[in-house]
Short mmCIF file of C-alpha atoms in Angstrom, two decimals:
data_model
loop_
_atom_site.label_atom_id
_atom_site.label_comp_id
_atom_site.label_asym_id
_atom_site.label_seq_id
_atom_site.Cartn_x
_atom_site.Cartn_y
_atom_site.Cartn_z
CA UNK A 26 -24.18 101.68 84.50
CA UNK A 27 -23.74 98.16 85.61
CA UNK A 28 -20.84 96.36 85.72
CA UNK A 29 -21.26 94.04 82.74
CA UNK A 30 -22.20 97.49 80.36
CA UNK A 31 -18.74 99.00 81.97
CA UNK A 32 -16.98 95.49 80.96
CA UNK A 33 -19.06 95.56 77.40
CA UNK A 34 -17.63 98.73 76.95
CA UNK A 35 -14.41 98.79 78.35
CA UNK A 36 -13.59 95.77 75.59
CA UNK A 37 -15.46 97.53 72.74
CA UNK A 38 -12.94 100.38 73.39
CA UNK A 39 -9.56 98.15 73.68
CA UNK A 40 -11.27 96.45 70.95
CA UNK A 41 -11.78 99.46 68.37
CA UNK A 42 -8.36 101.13 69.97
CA UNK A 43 -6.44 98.17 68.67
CA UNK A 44 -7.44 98.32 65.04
CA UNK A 45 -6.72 102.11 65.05
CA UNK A 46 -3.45 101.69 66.47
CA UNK A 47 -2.97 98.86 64.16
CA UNK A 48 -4.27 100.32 61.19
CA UNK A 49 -1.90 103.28 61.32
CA UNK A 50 1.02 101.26 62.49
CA UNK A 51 0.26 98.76 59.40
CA UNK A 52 3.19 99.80 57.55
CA UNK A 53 5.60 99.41 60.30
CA UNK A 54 4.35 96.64 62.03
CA UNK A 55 5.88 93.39 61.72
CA UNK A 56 4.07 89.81 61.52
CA UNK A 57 3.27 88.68 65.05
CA UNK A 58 6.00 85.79 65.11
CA UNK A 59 4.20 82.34 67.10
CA UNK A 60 6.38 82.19 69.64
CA UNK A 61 5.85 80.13 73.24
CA UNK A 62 6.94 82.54 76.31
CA UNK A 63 7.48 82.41 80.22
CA UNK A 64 6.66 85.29 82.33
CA UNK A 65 7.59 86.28 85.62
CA UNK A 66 6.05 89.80 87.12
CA UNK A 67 5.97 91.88 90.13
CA UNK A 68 2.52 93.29 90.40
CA UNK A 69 0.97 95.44 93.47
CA UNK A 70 -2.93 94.94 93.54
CA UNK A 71 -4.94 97.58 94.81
CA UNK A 72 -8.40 96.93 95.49
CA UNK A 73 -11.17 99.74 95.19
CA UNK A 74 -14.32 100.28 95.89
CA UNK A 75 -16.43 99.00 98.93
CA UNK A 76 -15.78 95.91 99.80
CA UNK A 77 -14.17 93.43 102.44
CA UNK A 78 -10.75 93.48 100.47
CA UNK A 79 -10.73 97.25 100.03
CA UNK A 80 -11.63 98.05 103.78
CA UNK A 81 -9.93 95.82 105.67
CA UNK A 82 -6.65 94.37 104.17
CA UNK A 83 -3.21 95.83 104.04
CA UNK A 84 -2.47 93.63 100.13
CA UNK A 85 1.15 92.77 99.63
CA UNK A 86 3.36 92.74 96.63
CA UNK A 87 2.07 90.10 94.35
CA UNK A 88 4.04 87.78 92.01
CA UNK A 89 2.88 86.53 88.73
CA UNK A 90 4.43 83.56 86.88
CA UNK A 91 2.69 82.48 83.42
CA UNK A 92 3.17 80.75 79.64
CA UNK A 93 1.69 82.79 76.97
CA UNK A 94 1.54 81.27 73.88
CA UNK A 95 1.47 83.56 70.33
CA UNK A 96 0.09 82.90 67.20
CA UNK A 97 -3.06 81.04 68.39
CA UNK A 98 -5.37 81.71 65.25
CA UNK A 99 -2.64 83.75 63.61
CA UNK A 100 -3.36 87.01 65.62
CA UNK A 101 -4.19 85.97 68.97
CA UNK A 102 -2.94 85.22 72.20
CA UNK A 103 -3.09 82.79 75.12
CA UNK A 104 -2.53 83.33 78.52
CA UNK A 105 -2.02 81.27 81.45
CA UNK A 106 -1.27 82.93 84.91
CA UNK A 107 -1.25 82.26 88.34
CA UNK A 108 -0.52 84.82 91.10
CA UNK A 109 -0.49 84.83 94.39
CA UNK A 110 -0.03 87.24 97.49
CA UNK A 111 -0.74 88.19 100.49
CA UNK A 112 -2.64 90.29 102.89
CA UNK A 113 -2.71 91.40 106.75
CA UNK A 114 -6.31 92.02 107.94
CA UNK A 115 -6.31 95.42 109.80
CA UNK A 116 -9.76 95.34 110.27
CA UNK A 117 -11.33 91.46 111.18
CA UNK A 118 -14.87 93.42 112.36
CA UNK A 119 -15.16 93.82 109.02
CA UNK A 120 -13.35 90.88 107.38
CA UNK A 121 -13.35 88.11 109.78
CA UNK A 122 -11.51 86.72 112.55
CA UNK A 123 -8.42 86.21 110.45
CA UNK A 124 -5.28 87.25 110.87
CA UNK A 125 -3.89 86.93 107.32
CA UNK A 126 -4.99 85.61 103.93
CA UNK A 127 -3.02 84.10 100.42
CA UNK A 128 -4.21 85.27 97.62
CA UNK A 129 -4.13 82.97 95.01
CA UNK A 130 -5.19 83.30 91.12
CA UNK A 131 -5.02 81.05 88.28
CA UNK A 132 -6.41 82.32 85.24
CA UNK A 133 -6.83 81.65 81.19
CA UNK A 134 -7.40 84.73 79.11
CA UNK A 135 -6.54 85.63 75.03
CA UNK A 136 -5.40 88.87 73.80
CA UNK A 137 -4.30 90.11 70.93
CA UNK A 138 -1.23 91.43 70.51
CA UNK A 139 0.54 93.73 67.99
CA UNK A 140 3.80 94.88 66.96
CA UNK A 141 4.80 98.58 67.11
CA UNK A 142 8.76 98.17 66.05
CA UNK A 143 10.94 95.24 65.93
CA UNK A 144 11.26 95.46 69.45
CA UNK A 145 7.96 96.46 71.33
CA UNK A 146 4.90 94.98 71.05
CA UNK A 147 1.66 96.19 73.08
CA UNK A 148 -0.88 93.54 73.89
CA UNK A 149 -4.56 94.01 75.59
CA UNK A 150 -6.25 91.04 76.95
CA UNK A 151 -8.95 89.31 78.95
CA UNK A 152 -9.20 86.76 81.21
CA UNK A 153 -11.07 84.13 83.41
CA UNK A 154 -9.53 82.23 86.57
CA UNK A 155 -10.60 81.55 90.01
CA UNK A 156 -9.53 83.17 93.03
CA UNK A 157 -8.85 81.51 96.43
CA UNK A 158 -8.21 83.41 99.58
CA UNK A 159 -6.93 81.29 102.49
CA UNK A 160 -7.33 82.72 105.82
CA UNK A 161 -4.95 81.97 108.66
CA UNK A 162 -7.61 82.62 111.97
CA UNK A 163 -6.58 84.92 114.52
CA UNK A 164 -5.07 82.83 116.84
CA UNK A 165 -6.01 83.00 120.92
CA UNK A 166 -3.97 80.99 123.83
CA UNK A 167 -6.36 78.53 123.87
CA UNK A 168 -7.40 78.11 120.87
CA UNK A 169 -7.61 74.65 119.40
CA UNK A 170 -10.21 75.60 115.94
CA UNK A 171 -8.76 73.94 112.92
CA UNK A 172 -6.51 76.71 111.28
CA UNK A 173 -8.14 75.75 107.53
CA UNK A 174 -10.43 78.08 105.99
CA UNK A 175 -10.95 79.61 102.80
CA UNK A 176 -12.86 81.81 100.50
CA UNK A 177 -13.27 81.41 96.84
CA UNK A 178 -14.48 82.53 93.64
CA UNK A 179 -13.85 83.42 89.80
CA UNK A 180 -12.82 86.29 88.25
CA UNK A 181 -12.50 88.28 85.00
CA UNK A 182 -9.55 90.30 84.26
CA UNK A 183 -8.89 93.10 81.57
CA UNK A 184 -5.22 93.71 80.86
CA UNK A 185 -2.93 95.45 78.88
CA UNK A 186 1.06 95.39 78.92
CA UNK A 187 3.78 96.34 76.80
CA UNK A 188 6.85 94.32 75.66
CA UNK A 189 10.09 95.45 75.07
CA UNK A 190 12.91 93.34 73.91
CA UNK A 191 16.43 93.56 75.13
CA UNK A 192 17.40 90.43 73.00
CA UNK A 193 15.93 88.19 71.28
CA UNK A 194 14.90 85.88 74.32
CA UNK A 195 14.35 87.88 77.00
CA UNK A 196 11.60 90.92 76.82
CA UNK A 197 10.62 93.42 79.60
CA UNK A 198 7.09 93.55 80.32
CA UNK A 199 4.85 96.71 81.77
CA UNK A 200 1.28 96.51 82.44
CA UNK A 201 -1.75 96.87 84.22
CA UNK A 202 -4.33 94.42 84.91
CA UNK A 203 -8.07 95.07 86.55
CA UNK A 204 -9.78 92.35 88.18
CA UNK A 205 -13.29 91.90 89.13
CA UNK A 206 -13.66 89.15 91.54
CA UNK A 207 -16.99 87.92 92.39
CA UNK A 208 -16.77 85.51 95.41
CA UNK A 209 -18.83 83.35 96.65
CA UNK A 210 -19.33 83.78 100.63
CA UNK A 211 -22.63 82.99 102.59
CA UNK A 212 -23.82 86.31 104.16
CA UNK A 213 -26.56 87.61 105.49
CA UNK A 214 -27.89 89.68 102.52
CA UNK A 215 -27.33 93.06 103.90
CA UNK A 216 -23.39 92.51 103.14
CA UNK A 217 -23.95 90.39 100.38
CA UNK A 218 -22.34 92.87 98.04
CA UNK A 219 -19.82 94.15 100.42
CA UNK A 220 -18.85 90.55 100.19
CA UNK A 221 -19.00 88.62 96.95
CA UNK A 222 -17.39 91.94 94.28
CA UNK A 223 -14.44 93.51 95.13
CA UNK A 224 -12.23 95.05 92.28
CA UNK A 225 -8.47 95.42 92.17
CA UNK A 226 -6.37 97.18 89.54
CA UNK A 227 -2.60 95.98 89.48
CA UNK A 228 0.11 97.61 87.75
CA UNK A 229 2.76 94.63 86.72
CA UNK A 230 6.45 94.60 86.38
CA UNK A 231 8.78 91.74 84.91
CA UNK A 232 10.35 90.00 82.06
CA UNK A 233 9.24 87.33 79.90
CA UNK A 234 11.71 84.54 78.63
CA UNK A 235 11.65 83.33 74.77
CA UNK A 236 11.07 79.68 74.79
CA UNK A 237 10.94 78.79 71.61
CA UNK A 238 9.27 80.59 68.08
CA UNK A 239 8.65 79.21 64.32
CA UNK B 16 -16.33 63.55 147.80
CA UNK B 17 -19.03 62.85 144.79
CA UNK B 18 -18.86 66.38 144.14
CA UNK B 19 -14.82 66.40 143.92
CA UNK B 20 -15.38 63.10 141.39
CA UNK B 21 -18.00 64.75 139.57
CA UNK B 22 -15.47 67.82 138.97
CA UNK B 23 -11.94 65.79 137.86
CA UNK B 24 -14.67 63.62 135.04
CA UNK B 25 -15.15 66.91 134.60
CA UNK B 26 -12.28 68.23 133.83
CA UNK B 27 -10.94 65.15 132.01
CA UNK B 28 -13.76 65.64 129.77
CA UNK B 29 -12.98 69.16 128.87
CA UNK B 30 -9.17 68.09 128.51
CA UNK B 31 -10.17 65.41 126.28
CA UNK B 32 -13.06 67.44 124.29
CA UNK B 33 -10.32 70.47 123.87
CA UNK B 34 -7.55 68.11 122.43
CA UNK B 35 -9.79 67.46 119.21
CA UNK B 36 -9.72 70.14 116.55
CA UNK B 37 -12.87 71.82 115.51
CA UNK B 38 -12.87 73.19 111.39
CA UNK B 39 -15.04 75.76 110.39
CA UNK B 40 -17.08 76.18 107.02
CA UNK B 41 -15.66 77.79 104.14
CA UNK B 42 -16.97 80.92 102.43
CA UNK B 43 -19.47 81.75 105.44
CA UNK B 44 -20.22 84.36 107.48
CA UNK B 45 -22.51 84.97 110.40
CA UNK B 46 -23.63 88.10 111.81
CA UNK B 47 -24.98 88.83 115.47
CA UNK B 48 -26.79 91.88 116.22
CA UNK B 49 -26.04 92.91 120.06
CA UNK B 50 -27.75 95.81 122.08
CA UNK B 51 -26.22 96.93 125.49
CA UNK B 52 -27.54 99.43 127.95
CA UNK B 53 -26.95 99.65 131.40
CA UNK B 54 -29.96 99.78 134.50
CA UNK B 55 -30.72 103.78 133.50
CA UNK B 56 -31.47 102.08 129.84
CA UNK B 57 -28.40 104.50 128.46
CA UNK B 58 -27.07 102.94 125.75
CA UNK B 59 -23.52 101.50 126.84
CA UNK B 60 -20.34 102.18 124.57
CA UNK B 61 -17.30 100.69 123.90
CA UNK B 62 -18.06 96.97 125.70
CA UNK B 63 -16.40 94.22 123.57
CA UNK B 64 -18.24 91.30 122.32
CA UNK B 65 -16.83 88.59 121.44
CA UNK B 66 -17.97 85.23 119.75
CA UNK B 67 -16.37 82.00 120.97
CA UNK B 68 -16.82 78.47 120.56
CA UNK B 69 -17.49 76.32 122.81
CA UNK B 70 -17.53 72.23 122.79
CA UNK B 71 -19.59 70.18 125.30
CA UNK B 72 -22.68 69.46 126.81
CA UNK B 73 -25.44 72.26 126.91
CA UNK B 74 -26.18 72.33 130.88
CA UNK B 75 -26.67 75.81 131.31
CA UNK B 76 -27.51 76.68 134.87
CA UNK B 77 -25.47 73.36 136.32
CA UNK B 78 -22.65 73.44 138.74
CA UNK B 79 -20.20 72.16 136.52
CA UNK B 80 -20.32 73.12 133.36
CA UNK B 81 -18.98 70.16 130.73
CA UNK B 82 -17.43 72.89 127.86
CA UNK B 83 -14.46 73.14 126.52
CA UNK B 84 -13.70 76.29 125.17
CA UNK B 85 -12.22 75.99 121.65
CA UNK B 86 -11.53 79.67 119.78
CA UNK B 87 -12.99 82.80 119.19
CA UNK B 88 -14.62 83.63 115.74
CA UNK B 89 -15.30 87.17 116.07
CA UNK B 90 -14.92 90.26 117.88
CA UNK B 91 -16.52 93.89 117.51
CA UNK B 92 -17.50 96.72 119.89
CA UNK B 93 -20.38 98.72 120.60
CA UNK B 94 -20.97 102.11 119.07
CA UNK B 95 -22.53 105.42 120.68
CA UNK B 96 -26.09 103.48 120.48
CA UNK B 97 -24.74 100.49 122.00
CA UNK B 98 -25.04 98.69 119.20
CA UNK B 99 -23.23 96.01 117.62
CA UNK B 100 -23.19 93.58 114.52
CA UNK B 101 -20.81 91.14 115.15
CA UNK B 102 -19.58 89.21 112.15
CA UNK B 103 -18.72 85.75 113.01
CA UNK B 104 -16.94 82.39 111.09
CA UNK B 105 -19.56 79.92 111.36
CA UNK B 106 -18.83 76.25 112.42
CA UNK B 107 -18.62 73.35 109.62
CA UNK B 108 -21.85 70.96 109.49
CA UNK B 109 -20.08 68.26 110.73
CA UNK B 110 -19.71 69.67 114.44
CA UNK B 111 -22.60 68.64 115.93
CA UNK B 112 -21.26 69.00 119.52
CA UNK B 113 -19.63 72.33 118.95
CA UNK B 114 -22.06 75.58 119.91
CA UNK B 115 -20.96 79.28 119.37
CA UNK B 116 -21.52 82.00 122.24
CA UNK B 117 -22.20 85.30 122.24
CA UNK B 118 -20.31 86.51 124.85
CA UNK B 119 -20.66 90.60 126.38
CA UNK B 120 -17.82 91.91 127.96
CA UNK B 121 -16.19 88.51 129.39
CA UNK B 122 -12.96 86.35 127.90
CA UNK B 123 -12.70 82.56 126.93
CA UNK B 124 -13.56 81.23 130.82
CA UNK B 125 -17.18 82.77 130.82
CA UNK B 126 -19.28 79.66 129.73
CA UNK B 127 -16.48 77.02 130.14
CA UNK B 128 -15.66 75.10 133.48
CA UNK B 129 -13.33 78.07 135.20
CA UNK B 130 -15.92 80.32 134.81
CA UNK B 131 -15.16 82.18 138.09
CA UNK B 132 -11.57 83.19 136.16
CA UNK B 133 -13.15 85.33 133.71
CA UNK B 134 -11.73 88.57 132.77
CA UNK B 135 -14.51 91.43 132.74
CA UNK B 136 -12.84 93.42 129.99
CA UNK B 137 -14.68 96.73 131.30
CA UNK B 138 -14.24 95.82 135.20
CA UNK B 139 -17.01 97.95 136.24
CA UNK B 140 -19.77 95.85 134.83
CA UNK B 141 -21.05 91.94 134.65
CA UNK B 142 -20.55 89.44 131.91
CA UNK B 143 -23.34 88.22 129.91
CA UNK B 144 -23.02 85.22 127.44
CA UNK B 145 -25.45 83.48 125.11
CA UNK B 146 -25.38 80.30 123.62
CA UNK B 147 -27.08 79.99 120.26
CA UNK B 148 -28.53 77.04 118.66
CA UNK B 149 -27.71 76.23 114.63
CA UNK B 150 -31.17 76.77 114.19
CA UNK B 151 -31.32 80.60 114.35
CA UNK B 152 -29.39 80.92 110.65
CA UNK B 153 -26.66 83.32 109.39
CA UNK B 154 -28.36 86.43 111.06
CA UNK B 155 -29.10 86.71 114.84
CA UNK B 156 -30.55 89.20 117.05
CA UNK B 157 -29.88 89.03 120.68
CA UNK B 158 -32.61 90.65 123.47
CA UNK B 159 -31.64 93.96 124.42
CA UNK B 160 -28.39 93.09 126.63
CA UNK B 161 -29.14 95.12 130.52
CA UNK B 162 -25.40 94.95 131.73
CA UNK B 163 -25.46 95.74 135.60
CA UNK B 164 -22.31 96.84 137.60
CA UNK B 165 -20.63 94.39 139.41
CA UNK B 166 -20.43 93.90 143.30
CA UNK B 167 -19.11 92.53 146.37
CA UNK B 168 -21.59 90.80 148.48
CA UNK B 169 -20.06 90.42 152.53
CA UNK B 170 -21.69 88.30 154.85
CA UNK B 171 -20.74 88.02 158.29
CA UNK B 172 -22.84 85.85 161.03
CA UNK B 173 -22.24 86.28 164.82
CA UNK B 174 -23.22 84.30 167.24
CA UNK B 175 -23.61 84.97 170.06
CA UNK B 176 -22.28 83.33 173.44
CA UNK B 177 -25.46 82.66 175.28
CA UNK B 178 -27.27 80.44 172.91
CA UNK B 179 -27.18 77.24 171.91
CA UNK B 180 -29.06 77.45 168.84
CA UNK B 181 -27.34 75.88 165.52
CA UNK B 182 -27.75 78.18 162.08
CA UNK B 183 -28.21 76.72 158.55
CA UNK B 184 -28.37 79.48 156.13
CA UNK B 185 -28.17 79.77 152.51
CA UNK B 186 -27.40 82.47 150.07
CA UNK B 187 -28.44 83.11 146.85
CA UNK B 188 -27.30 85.62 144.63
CA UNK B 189 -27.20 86.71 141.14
CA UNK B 190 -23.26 85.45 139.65
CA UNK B 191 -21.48 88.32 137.69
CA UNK B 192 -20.94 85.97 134.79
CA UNK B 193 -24.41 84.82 133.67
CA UNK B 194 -25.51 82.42 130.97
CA UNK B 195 -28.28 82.06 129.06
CA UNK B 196 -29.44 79.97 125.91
CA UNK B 197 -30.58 82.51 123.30
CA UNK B 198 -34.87 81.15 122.45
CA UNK B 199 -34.85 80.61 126.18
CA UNK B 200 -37.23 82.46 128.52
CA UNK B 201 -34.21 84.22 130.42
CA UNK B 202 -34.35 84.15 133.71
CA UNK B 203 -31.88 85.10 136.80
CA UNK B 204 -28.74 83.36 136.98
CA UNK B 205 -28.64 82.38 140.92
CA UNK B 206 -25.59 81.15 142.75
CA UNK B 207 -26.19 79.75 146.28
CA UNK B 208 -23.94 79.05 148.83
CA UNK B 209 -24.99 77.20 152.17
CA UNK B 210 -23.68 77.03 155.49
CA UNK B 211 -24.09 76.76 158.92
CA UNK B 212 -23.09 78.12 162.42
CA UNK B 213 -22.72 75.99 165.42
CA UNK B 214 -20.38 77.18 167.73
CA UNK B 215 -21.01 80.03 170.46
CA UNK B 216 -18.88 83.31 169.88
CA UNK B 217 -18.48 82.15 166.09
CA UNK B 218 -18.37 84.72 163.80
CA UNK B 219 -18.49 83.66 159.77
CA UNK B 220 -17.38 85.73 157.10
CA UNK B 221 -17.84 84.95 153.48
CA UNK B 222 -17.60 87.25 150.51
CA UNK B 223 -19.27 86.42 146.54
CA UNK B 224 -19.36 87.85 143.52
CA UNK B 225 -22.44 89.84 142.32
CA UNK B 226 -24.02 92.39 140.73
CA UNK B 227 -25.49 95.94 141.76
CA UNK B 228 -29.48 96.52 141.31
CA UNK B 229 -30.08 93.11 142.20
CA UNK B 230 -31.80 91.51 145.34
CA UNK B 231 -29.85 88.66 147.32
CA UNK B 232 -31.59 86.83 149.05
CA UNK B 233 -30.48 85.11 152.58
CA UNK B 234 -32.48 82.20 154.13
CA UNK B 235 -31.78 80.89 157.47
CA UNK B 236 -33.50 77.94 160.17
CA UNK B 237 -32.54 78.48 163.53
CA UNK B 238 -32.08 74.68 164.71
CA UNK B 239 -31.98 73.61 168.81
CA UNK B 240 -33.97 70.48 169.51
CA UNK B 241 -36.17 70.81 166.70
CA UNK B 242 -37.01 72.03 163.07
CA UNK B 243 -37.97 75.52 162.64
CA UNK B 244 -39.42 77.33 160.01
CA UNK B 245 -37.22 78.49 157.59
CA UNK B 246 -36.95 82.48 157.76
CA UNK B 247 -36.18 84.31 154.54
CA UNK B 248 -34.32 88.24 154.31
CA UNK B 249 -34.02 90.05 151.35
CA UNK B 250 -30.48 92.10 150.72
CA UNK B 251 -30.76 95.00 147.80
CA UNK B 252 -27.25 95.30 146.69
CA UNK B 253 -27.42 98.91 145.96
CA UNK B 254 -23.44 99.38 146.35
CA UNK B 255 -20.16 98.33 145.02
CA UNK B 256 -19.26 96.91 148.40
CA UNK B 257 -22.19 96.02 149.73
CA UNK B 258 -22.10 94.31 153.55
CA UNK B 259 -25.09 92.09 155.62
CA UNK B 260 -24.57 91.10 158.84
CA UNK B 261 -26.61 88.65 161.10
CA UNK B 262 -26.48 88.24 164.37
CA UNK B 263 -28.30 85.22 166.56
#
């Protein structure tokens, strides 16, 4: 199965999960209040499969500020994130002659979210940003090379978190999102794949603030 | 005198080409494929490869090479075959005076103007380094890489009291650290030094650099009131310490 069929799927099944869950919850749930919020989270991304990520970077702790904005066609969602981290390269044979890299991600995505109770609301949704690595070179004495480089690419992003409120502005949040990068580095085809997909699921931490709601 | 000019321009130029920065293209990779072996054509392990770049005039073979030696890009080793793919950062399009270099078993000196500083990384054997043109793309394979063991060349001249007779030698030999330009036709890296012995009961000692299974070769004319023919000996360096000595 390709990864498109996997994605195809993988939202037909949040998809057909959320009107289940919704469906029996109907009686409880409570109309999705539009409401503007800002999000901090601590996420940890860790990258699978084979790729240049995977094999040869030691990936920080990641932060993740964002807006999301509810009520966007009554049921839906917008997102708008940026994270960024960092990682060590513990193998540049297989990376490049770096010595670290900053990850950075800015991303839109929609979701739909749903109330359980009065105070926790689960919410699945997908996104699209673009992804920028910059490398810091592994520097020698005598180097003098120009210490600006960068990868870069887009994304797409499946997520789904859980919000609990502790009052009425501030909310815990607890989720996991899986990204599937696909970059856009000049290689000589036998590592063209080992280069331009690597995949990273990230379990997420944080709060989100209350801005304002109607 | 000219050659003492000719080597502080040159240094001045490699000060002056190494103060400007050099950037390097985003979201590219190259890869060199590397084969070592040794003279027995055993397949060599473990011998570090590294890929610098260097700025400068291309003069390969010159006595004073006009590089400046800028950064290394990549790094790998050889496996049990003695093979390695080296992936590389590639230069940005807009450094036309900037070449990279394969370089086997040798440090940042082996191509640049203190080329007689380099560090063999495995002592035992020679440094090889190639430069490579823009032209070859994103994926390079090097010739089969023969890495011979390095060697000390001595070379002592006596002459004797009786005779009057004046010696002009020279001596070439194959350097330890040799460069080639990768498309090239290789060919041996030679290194000559020249002499000469004039006075009676002189005895002249000089030492170089070389490398085992190669031939040095040692040419001398006997001078008293005329020219002579020039008379050429052939030394095998077949040892680590290898000594000639000539006596007139």
């Amino acid at each position: 199965m390709n990864s498109l069929s996997k994605w195809l799927f993988a939202v037909l099944f949040l998809t057909i999960i959320n009107l289940l869950a919704q469906e029996q919850v109907q009686d409880s749930i409570v109309k999705i209040q539009a409401a503007t919020f800002f999000e901090l989270h601590a996420m940890q991304p860790i990258y699978y499969g084979e790729n240049f990520i995977s094999e040869g970077y030691d990936v920080s702790n990641a932060v993740q500020i964002g807006v999301t904005y509810q009520g966007f066609l009554k049921h839906l969602s917008l997102h708008f994130n940026i994270g960024l981290y960092s990682g060590r390269v513990e193998r540049p044979e297989i990376v490049g002659f770096f010595e670290s890299s900053q990850f950075t991600r800015v991303s839109a995505g929609v979701g739909y979210p749903f109330k359980i109770t009065d105070k926790l609301s689960l919410t699945p949704s997908l996104h699209y940003g673009y992804v920028k690595l910059g490398h810091k070179l592994r520097e020698g004495e005598f180097s003098v090379l120009e210490n600006e480089i960068a990868d870069d690419g887009s994304f797409i992003a499946l997520e789904g978190r859980a919000h609990y409120a502790l009052v009425e502005w501030l909310e815990i949040s607890l989720g996991v999102t899986n990204y599937v990068d696909r970059l856009r580095i000049e290689v000589p085809d036998s590592r063209e794949q080992f280069f331009n997909r690597s995949n990273a699921i990230a379990p997420f931490l944080g709060v989100r603030f209350r801005i304002n709601s109607w | 005198m000219r050659q003492r000019i000719h080597k502080y321009i040159s240094v001045a130029w490699v000060v002056l080409l190494a103060s400007c920065g050099t950037s390097l293209e985003d979201n590219k990779r190259n890869i060199y494929n590397v084969e070592v072996r040794d003279v027995n054509d055993t397949a060599l392990e473990n011998i570090e490869i590294n890929v610098a770049i260097f700025r400068g005039m291309t003069n390969v073979g010159t006595e004073f090479p006009l590089r400046s030696f800028l950064g290394f890009v990549g790094a790998d080793v050889t496996d049990n075959q003695g093979q390695a793919s080296v992936l590389s950062l590639s230069l940005g399009p807009d450094n036309t005076r900037s070449l990279p270099y394969v370089v086997i078993n040798g440090d940042e000196q082996v191509s640049g103007f203190f080329m007689d500083n380099t560090t063999f990384l495995n002592p035992e054997y020679g440094s090889i380094a190639y430069e490579v043109r823009r032209t070859e793309g994103n994926e390079v394979f090097l010739p089969a890489v023969t890495l011979k063991r390095r060697a000390t060349l001595q070379l002592e001249i006596n002459k004797a009291d009786v005779t009057n007779d004046t010696l002009i030698y020279t001596l070439d030999y194959e350097k330890d650290v040799q460069l080639f330009q990768l498309g090239t036709e290789q060919q041996d890296v030679l290194e000559q030094i020249q002499g000469n012995v004039q006075t009676a009961g002189e005895v002249v000692q000089t030492q170089v650099r070389t490398l085992q299974n190669t031939l040095a070769m040692f040419t001398y004319i006997l001078r008293n009131n005329g020219d002579s023919t020039p008379i050429s000996i052939e030394i095998p360096i077949t040892q680590e310490n290898q000594v000639y000595e000539f006596s007139f």
